[in-house]
Short mmCIF file of C-alpha atoms in Angstrom, two decimals:
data_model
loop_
_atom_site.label_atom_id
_atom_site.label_comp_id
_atom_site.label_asym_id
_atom_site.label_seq_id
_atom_site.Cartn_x
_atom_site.Cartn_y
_atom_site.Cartn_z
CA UNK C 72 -27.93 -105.50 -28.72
CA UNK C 73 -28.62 -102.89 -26.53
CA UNK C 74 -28.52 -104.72 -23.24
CA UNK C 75 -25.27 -105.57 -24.88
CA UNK C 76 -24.24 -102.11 -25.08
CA UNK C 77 -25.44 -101.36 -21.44
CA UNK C 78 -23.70 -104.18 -19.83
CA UNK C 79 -20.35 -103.33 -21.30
CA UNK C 80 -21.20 -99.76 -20.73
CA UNK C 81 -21.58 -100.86 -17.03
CA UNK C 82 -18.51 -103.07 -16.81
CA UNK C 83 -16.39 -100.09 -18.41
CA UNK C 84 -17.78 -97.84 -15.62
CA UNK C 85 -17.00 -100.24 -12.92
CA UNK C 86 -13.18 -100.72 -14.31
CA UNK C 87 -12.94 -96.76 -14.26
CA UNK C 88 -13.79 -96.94 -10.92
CA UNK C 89 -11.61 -99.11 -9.46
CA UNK C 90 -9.08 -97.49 -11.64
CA UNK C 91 -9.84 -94.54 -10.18
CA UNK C 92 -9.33 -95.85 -6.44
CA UNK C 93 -6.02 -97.67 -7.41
CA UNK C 94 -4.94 -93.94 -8.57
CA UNK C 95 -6.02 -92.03 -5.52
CA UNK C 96 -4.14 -93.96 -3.47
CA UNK C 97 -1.16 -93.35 -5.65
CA UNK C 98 -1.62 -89.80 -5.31
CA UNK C 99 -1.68 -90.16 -2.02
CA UNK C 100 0.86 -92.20 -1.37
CA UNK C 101 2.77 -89.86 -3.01
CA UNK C 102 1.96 -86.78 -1.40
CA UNK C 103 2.48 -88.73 2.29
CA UNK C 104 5.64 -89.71 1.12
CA UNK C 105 6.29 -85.98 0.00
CA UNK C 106 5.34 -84.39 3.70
CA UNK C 107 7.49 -86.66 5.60
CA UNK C 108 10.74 -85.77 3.00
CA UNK C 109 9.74 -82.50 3.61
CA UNK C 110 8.81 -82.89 8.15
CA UNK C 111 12.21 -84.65 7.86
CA UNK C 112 14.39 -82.31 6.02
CA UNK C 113 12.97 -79.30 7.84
CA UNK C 114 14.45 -80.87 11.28
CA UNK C 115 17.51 -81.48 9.91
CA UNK C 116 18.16 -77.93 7.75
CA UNK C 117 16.35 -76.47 10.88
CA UNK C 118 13.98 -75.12 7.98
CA UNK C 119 10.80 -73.97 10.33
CA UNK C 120 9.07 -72.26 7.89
CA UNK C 121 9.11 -75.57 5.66
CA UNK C 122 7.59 -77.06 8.71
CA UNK C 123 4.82 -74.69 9.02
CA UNK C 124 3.96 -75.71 5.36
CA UNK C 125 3.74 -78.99 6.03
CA UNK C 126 0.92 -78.67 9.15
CA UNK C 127 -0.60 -76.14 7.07
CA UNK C 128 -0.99 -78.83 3.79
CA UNK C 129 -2.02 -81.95 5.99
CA UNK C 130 -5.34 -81.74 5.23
CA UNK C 131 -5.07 -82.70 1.65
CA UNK C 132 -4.29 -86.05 2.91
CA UNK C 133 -7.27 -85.86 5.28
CA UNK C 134 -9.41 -84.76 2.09
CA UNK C 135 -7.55 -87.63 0.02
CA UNK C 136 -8.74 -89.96 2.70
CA UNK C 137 -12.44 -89.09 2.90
CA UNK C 138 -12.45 -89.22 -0.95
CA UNK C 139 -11.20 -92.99 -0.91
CA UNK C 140 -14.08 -94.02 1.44
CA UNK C 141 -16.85 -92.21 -0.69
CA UNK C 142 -16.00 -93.92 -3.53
CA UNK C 143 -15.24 -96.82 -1.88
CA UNK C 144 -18.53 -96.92 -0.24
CA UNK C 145 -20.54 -95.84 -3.50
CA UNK C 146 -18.43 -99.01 -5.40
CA UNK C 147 -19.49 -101.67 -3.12
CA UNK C 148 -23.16 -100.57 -3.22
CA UNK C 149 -23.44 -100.21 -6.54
CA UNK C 150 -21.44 -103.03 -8.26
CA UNK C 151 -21.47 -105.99 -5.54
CA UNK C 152 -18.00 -106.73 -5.78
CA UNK C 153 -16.93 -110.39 -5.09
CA UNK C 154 -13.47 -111.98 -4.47
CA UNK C 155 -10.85 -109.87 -5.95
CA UNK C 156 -12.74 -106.74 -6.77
CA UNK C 157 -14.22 -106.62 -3.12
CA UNK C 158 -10.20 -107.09 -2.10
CA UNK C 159 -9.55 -104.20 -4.52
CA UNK C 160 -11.99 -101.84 -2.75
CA UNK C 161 -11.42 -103.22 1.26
CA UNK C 162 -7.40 -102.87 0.69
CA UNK C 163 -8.26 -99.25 -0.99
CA UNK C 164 -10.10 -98.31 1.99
CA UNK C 165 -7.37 -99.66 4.50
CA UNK C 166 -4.42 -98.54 2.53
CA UNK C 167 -5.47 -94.81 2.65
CA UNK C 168 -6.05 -94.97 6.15
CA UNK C 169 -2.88 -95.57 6.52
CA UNK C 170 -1.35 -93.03 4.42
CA UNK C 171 -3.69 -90.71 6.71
CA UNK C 172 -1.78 -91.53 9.69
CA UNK C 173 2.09 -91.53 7.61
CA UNK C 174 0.77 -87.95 6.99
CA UNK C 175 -0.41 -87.54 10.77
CA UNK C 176 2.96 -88.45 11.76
CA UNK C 177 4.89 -85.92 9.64
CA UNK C 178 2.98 -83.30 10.49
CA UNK C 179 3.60 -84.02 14.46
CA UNK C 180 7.36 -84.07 13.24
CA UNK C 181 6.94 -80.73 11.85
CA UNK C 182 5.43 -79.37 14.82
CA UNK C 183 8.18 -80.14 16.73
CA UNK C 184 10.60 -79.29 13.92
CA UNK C 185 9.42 -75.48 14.64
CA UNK C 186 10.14 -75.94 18.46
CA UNK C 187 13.42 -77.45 17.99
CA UNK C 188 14.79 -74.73 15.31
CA UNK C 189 14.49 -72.29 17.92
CA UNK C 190 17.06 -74.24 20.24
CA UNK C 191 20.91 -74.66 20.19
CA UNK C 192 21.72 -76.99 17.59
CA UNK C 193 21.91 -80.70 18.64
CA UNK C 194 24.83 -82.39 17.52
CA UNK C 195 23.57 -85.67 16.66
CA UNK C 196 20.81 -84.46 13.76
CA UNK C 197 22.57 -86.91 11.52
CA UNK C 198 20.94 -89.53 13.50
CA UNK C 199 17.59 -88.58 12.82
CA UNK C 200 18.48 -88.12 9.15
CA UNK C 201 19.36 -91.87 8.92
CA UNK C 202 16.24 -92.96 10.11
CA UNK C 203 14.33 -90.34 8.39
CA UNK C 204 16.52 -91.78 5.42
CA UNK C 205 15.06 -95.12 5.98
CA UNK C 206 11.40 -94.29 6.84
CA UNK C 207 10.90 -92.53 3.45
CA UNK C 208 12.46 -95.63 1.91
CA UNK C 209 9.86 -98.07 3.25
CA UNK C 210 7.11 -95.70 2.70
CA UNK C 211 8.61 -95.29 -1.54
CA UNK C 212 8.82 -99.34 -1.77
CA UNK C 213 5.42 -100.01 -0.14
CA UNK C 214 3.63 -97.77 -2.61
CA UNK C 215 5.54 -99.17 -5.39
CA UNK C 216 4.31 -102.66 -4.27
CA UNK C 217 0.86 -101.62 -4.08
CA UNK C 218 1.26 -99.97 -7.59
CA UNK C 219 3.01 -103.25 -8.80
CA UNK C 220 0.66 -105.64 -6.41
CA UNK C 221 4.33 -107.36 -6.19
CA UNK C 222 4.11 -109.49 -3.32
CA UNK C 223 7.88 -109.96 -2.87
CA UNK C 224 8.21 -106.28 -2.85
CA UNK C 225 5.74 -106.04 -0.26
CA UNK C 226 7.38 -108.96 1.83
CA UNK C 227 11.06 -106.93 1.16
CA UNK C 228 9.59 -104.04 3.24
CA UNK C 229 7.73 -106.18 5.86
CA UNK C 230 10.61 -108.15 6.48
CA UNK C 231 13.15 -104.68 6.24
CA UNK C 232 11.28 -102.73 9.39
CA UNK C 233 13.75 -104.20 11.75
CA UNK C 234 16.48 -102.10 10.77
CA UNK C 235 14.31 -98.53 11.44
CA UNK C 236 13.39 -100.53 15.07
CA UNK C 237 17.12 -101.05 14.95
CA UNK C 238 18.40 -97.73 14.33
CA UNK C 239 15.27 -95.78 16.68
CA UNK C 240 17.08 -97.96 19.54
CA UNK C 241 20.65 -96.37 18.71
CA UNK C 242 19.01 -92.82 19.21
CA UNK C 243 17.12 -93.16 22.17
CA UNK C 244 20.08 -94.96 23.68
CA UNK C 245 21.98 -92.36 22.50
CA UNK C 246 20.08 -89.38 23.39
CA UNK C 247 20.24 -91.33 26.72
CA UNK C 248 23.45 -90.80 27.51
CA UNK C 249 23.13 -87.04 26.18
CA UNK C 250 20.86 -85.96 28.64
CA UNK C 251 22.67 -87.76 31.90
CA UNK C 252 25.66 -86.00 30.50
CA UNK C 253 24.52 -82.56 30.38
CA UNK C 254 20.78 -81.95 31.98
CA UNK C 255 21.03 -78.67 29.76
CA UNK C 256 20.03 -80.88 26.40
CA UNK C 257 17.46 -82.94 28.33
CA UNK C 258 14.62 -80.40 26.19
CA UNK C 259 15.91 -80.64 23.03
CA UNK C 260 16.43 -84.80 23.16
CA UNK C 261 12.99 -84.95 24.63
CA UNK C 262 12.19 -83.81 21.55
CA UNK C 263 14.13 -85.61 18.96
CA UNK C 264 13.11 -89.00 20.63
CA UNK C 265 9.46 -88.33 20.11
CA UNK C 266 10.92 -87.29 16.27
CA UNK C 267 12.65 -90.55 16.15
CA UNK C 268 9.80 -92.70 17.69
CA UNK C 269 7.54 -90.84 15.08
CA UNK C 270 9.86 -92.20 12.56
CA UNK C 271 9.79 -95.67 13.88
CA UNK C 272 5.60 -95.49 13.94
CA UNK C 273 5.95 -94.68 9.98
CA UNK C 274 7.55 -97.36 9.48
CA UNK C 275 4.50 -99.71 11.10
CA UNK C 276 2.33 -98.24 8.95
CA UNK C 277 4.87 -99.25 6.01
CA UNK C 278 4.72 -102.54 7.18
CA UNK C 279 0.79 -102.78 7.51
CA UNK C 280 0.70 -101.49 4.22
CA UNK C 281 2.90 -104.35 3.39
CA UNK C 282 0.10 -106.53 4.74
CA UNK C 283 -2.40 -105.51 2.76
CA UNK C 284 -0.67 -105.33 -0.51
CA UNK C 285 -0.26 -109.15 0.32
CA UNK C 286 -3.91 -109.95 1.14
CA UNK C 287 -4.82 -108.01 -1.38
CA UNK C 288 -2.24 -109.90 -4.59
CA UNK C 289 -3.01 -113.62 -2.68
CA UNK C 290 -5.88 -113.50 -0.88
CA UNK C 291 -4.74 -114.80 2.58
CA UNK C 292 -3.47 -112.67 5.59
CA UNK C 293 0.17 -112.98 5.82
CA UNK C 294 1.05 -115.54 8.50
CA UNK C 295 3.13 -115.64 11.44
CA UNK C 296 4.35 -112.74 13.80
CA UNK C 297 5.91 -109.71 12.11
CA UNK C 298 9.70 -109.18 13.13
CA UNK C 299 9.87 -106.42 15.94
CA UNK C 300 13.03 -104.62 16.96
CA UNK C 301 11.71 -101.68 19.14
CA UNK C 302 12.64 -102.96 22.17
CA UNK C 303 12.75 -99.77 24.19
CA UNK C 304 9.91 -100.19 25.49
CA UNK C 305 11.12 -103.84 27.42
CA UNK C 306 14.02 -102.93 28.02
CA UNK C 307 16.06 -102.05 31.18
CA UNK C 308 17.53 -98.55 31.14
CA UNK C 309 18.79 -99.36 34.77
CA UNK C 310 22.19 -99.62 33.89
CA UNK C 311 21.84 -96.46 31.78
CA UNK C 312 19.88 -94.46 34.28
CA UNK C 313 22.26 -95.31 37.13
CA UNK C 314 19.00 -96.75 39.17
CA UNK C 315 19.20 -100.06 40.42
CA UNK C 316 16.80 -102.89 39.54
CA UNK C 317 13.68 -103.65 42.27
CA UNK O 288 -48.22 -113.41 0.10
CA UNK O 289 -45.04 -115.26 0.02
CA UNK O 290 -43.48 -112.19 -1.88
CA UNK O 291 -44.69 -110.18 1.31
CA UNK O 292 -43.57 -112.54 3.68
CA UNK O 293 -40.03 -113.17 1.71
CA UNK O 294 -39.86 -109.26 1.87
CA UNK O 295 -40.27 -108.66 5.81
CA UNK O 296 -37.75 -111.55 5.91
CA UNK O 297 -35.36 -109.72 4.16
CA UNK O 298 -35.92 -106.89 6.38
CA UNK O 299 -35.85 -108.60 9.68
CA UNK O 300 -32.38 -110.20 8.87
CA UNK O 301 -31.00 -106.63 7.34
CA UNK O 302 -32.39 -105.33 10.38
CA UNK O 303 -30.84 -107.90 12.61
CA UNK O 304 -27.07 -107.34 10.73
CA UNK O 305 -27.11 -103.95 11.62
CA UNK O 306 -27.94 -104.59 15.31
CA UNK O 307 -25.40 -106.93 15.49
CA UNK O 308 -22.79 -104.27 14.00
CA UNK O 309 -23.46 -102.49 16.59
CA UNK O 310 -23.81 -105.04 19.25
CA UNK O 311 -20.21 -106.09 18.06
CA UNK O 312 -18.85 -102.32 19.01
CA UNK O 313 -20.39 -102.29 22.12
CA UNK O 314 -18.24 -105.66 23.03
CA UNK O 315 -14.76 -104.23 21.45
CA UNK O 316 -15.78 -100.59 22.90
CA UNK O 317 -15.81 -102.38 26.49
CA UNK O 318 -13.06 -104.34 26.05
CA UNK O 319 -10.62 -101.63 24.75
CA UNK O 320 -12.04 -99.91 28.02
CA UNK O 321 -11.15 -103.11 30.10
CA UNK O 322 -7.30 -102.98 28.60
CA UNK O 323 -6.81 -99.31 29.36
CA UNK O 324 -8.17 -99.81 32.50
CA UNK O 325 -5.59 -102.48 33.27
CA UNK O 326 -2.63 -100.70 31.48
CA UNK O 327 -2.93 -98.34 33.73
CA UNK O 328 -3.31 -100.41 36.71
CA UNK O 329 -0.32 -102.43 35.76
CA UNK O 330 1.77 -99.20 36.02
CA UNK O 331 0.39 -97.76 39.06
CA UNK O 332 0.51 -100.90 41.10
CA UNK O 333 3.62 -101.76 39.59
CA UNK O 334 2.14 -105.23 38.41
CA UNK O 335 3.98 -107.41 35.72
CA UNK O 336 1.80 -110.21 35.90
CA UNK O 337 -1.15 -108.03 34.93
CA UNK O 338 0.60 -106.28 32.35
CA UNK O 339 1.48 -109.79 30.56
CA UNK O 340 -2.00 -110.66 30.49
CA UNK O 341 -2.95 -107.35 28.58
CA UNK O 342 -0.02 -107.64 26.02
CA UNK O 343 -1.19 -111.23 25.54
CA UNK O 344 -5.09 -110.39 25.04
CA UNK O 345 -4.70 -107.48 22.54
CA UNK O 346 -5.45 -109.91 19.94
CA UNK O 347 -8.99 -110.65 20.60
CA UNK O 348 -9.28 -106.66 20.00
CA UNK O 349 -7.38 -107.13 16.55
CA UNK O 350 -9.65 -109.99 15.65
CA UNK O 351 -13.23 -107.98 16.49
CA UNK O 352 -11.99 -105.34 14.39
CA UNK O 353 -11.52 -108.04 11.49
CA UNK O 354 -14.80 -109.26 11.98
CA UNK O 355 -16.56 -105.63 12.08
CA UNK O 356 -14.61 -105.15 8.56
CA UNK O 357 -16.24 -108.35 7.30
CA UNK O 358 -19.56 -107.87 8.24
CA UNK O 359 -19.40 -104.39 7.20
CA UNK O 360 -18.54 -104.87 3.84
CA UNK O 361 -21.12 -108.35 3.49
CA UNK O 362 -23.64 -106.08 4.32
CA UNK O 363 -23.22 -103.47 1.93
CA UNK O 364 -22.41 -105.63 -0.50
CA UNK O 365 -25.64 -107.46 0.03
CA UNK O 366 -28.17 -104.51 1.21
CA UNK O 367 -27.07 -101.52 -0.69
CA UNK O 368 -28.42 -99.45 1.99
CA UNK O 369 -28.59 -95.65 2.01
CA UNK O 370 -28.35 -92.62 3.70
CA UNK O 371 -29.14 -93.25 7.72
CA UNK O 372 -28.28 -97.15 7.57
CA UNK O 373 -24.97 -96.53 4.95
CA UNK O 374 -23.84 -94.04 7.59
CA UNK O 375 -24.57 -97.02 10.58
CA UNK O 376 -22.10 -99.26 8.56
CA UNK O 377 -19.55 -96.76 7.74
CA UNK O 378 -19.41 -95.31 11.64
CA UNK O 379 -18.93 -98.67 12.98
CA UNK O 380 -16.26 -99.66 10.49
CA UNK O 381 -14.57 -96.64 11.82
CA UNK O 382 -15.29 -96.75 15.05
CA UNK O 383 -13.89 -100.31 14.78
CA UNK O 384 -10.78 -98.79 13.55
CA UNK O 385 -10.64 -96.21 16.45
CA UNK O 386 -11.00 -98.51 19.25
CA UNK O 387 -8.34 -101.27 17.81
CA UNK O 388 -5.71 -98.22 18.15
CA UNK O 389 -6.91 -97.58 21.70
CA UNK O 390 -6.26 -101.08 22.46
CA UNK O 391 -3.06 -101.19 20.77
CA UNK O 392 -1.93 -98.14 22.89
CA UNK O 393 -3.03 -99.90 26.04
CA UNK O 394 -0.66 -102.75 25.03
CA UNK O 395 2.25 -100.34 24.37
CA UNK O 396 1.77 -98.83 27.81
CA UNK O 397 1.14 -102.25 29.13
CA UNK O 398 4.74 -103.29 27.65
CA UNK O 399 6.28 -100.70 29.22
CA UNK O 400 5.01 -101.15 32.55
CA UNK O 401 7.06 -104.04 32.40
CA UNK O 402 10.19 -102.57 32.20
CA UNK O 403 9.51 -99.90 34.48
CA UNK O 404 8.17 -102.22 37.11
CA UNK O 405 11.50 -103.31 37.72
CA UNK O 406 13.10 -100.15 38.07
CA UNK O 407 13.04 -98.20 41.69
CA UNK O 408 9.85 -96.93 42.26
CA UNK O 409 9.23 -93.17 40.69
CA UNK O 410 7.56 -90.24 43.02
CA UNK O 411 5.12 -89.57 40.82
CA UNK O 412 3.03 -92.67 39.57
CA UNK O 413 0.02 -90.41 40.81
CA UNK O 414 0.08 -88.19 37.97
CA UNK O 415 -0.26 -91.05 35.57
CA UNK O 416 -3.22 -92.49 37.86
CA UNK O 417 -4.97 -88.98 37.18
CA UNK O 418 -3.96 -88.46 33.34
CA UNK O 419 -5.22 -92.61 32.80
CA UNK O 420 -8.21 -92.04 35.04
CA UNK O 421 -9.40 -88.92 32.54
CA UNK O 422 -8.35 -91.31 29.69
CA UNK O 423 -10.52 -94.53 30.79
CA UNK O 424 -13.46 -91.49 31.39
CA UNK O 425 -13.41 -90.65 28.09
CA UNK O 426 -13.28 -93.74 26.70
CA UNK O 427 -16.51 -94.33 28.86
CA UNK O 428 -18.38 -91.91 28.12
CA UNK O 429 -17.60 -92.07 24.09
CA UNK O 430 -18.61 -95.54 23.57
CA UNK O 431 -21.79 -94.37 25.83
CA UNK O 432 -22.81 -91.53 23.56
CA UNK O 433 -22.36 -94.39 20.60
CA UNK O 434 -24.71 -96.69 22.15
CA UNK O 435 -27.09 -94.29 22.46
CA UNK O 436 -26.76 -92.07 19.71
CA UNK O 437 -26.11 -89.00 21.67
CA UNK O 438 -25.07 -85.96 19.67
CA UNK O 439 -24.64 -84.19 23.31
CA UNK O 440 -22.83 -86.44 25.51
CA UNK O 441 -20.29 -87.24 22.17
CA UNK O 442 -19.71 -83.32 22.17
CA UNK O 443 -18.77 -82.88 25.41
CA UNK O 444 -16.58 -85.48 25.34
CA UNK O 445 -14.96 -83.60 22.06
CA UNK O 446 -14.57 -80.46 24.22
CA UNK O 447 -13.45 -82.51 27.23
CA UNK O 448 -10.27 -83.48 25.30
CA UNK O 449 -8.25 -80.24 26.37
CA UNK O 450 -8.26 -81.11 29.59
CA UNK O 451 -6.44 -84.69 29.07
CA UNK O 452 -4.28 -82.75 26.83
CA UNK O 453 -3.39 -80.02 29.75
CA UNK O 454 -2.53 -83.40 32.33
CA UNK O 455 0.09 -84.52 29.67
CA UNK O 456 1.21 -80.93 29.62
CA UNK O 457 1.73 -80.65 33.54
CA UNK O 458 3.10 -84.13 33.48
CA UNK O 459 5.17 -83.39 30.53
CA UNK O 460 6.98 -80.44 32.26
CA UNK O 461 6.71 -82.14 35.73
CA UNK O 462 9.17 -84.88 34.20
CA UNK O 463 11.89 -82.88 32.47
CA UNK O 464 12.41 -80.98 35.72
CA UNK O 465 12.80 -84.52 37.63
CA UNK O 466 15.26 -85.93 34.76
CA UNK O 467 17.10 -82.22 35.23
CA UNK O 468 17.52 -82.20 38.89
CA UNK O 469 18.30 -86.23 39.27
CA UNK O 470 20.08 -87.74 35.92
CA UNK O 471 19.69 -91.00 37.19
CA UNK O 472 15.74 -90.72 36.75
CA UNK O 473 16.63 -90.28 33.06
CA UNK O 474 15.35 -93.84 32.13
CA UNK O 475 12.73 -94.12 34.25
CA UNK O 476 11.06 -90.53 33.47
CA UNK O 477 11.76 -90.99 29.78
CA UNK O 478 9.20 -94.59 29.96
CA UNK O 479 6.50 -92.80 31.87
CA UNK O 480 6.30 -89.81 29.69
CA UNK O 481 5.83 -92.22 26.88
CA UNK O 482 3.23 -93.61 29.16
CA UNK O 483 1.67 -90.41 29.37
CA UNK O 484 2.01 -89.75 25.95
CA UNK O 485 -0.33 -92.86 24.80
CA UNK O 486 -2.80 -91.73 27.04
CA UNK O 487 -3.10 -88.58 25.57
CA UNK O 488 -3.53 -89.83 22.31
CA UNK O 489 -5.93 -92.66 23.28
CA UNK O 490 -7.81 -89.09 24.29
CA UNK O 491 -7.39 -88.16 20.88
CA UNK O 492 -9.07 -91.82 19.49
CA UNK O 493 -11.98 -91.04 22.16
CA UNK O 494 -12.33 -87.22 20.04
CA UNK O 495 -12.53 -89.35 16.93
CA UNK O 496 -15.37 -91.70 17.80
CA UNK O 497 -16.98 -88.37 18.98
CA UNK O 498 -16.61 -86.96 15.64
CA UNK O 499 -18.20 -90.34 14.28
CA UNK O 500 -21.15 -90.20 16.50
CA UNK O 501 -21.63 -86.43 15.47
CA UNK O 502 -22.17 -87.81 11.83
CA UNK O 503 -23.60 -90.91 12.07
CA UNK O 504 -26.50 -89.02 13.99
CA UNK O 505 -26.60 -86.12 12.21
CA UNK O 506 -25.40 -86.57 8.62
CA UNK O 507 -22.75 -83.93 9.13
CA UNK O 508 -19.12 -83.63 9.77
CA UNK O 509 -18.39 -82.12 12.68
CA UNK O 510 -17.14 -78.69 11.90
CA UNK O 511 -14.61 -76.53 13.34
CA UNK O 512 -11.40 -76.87 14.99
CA UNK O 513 -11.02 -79.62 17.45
CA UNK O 514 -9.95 -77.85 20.97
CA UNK O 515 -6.60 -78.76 20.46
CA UNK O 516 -4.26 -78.35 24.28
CA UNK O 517 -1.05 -80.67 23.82
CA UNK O 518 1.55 -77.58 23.29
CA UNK O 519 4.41 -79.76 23.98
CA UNK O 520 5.13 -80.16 20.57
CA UNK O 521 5.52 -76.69 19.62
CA UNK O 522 6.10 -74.63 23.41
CA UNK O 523 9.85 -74.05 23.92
CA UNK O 524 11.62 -75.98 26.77
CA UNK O 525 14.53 -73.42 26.67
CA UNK O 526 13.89 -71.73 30.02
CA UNK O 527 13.40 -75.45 31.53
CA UNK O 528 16.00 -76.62 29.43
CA UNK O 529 18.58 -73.78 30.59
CA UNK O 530 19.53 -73.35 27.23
CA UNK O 531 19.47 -70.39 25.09
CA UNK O 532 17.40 -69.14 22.00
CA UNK O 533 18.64 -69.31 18.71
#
């Protein structure tokens, strides 16, 4: 009877504890999603002292982080996970490394956010509120398929991260054409392309968040090549630019 | 007897996992070095062919990593270890984690040597030589201080950071007043600064493993504030810029 007792005692205590993970990243996910409403909004209101709160509060992700891999650590020591439970822990650990970096990002938004506010206004802000728009929205419905472990909501914002690839090719196309036009702004859309390309970043850590919630709910990596629509990086500006090609 | 021998088995093959943890970052740590190494070549010698091959072999980086991740977690699982030998398997899984981002950066850089390969030549393609030839360095040396477990030689390349971080600053400026005298260059200047930018953060990844090292060998975090030097971010282009404050 009271082996009895212990082992239920010890299951109980290893069901709190991967309770306990499965709610840190929550709270985490959260507060990620929270800073980059917050790097965002404080580029567009031009808000800098918003955007010195938001370097200033990074490190509670950081902290967040470490936290995750402690007790992820002290969980597969202890209990010996196998199959799903070990999935549990490894997608825990991988998950809030991601979050780390979401966080990362919107605090190098809100960095520049302080440089820019002290600028002339850029006309086109509205651009960067679009894709800031639909950054937060792929971070909000990743978390909620972790929460859910819903596959098909995980698969909704894998498939989905073409359109922020989409739209960060609008702005730097557009910012582009900005700076040829008046060398004055070249500064300021320097800035606001590394703002939208931070965006765009987010959104691959949405996506590889996707991943895991998918490994995690099924067991098997998801297969095939994930859609990519950044293709700034391959593509000719010549025509743009005015240079001419070889 | 047999209990004695059955024990030093044990042993020897725990012994033997954790050697080839290690033994495993050693191969990624070169290869991510290899990649970099190329990148940058591909950019400065303006070769596509070069840069197809690194886009194409990033995967064998991705797929070390996974197999790091595995072995890490089999080995907990199975050893419970503690203290010194938990701290092997956790610095390696992170380490892991560092060096797949380097390698992922070197593809990025590699991808846009491709475009920029076929635009006319830029002046300066010797400023990205230096800023990737500090970058590889650190790399080096990082991976160097892991394999031997050097508290030293993983500090100074934590200190050494500022100075890849003052390259991307020169280069940083150096290209906005190019783009501002010659609009056409707008393309061109706007691909190598993001060049220039993924070096400086594959300077950050090399910090990282640093701060690893400094724990794995010690027990302790690293403290303090990393010397941080990339003031793009945050320093005003208005003077460059020609426009006005506020």
């Amino acid at each position: 009877m009271a082996d009895h007792d212990q082992q239920l005692h010890t299951v109980k205590a290893y069901q709190a504890e991967l309770e306990r993970l499965s709610a840190m990243i929550a709270k985490m996910g959260g507060f990620a999603e929270e800073q980059l409403a917050r790097a965002i909004r404080s580029v567009v209101k031009r808000d800098s002292r918003l955007a010195q709160e938001v370097v200033a509060e990074d490190i509670r992700i950081d902290d967040l982080e470490g936290q995750v891999e402690q007790l992820a650590v002290r969980v597969i020591a202890l209990r010996q996970p196998m199959a799903v439970d070990l999935r549990e822990i490894v997608a825990a650990m991988r998950i809030s490394i991601e979050l780390e970096r979401i966080g990362d990002l919107a605090k190098n938004i809100a960095k520049r956010a302080q440089t820019i506010n002290v600028e002339t206004p850029f006309p086109n802000l509205f651009a960067i509120d679009r894709i800031g728009a639909e950054a937060i929205r792929q971070v909000h419905q990743v978390i909620s398929a972790y929460a859910a472990r819903d596959v098909e909501m995980a698969l909704a914002v894998w498939r989905r991260d073409q359109t922020l690839d989409e739209l960060y090719n609008s702005l730097f196309r557009e910012l582009l054409t900005y700076m040829m036009e008046d060398p004055r702004t070249i500064g300021r859309a320097t800035h606001l392309l590394f703002v939208g390309k931070n965006l765009e970043r987010i959104g691959d850590h949405a996506t590889n968040i996707a991943e895991t919630v998918h490994y995690l709910v099924t067991g098997r990596p998801l297969a095939g090549e994930r859609p990519k629509a950044d293709t700034t990086a391959t593509e000719g500006v010549a025509g743009l630019a005015g240079g001419g090609k070889g």
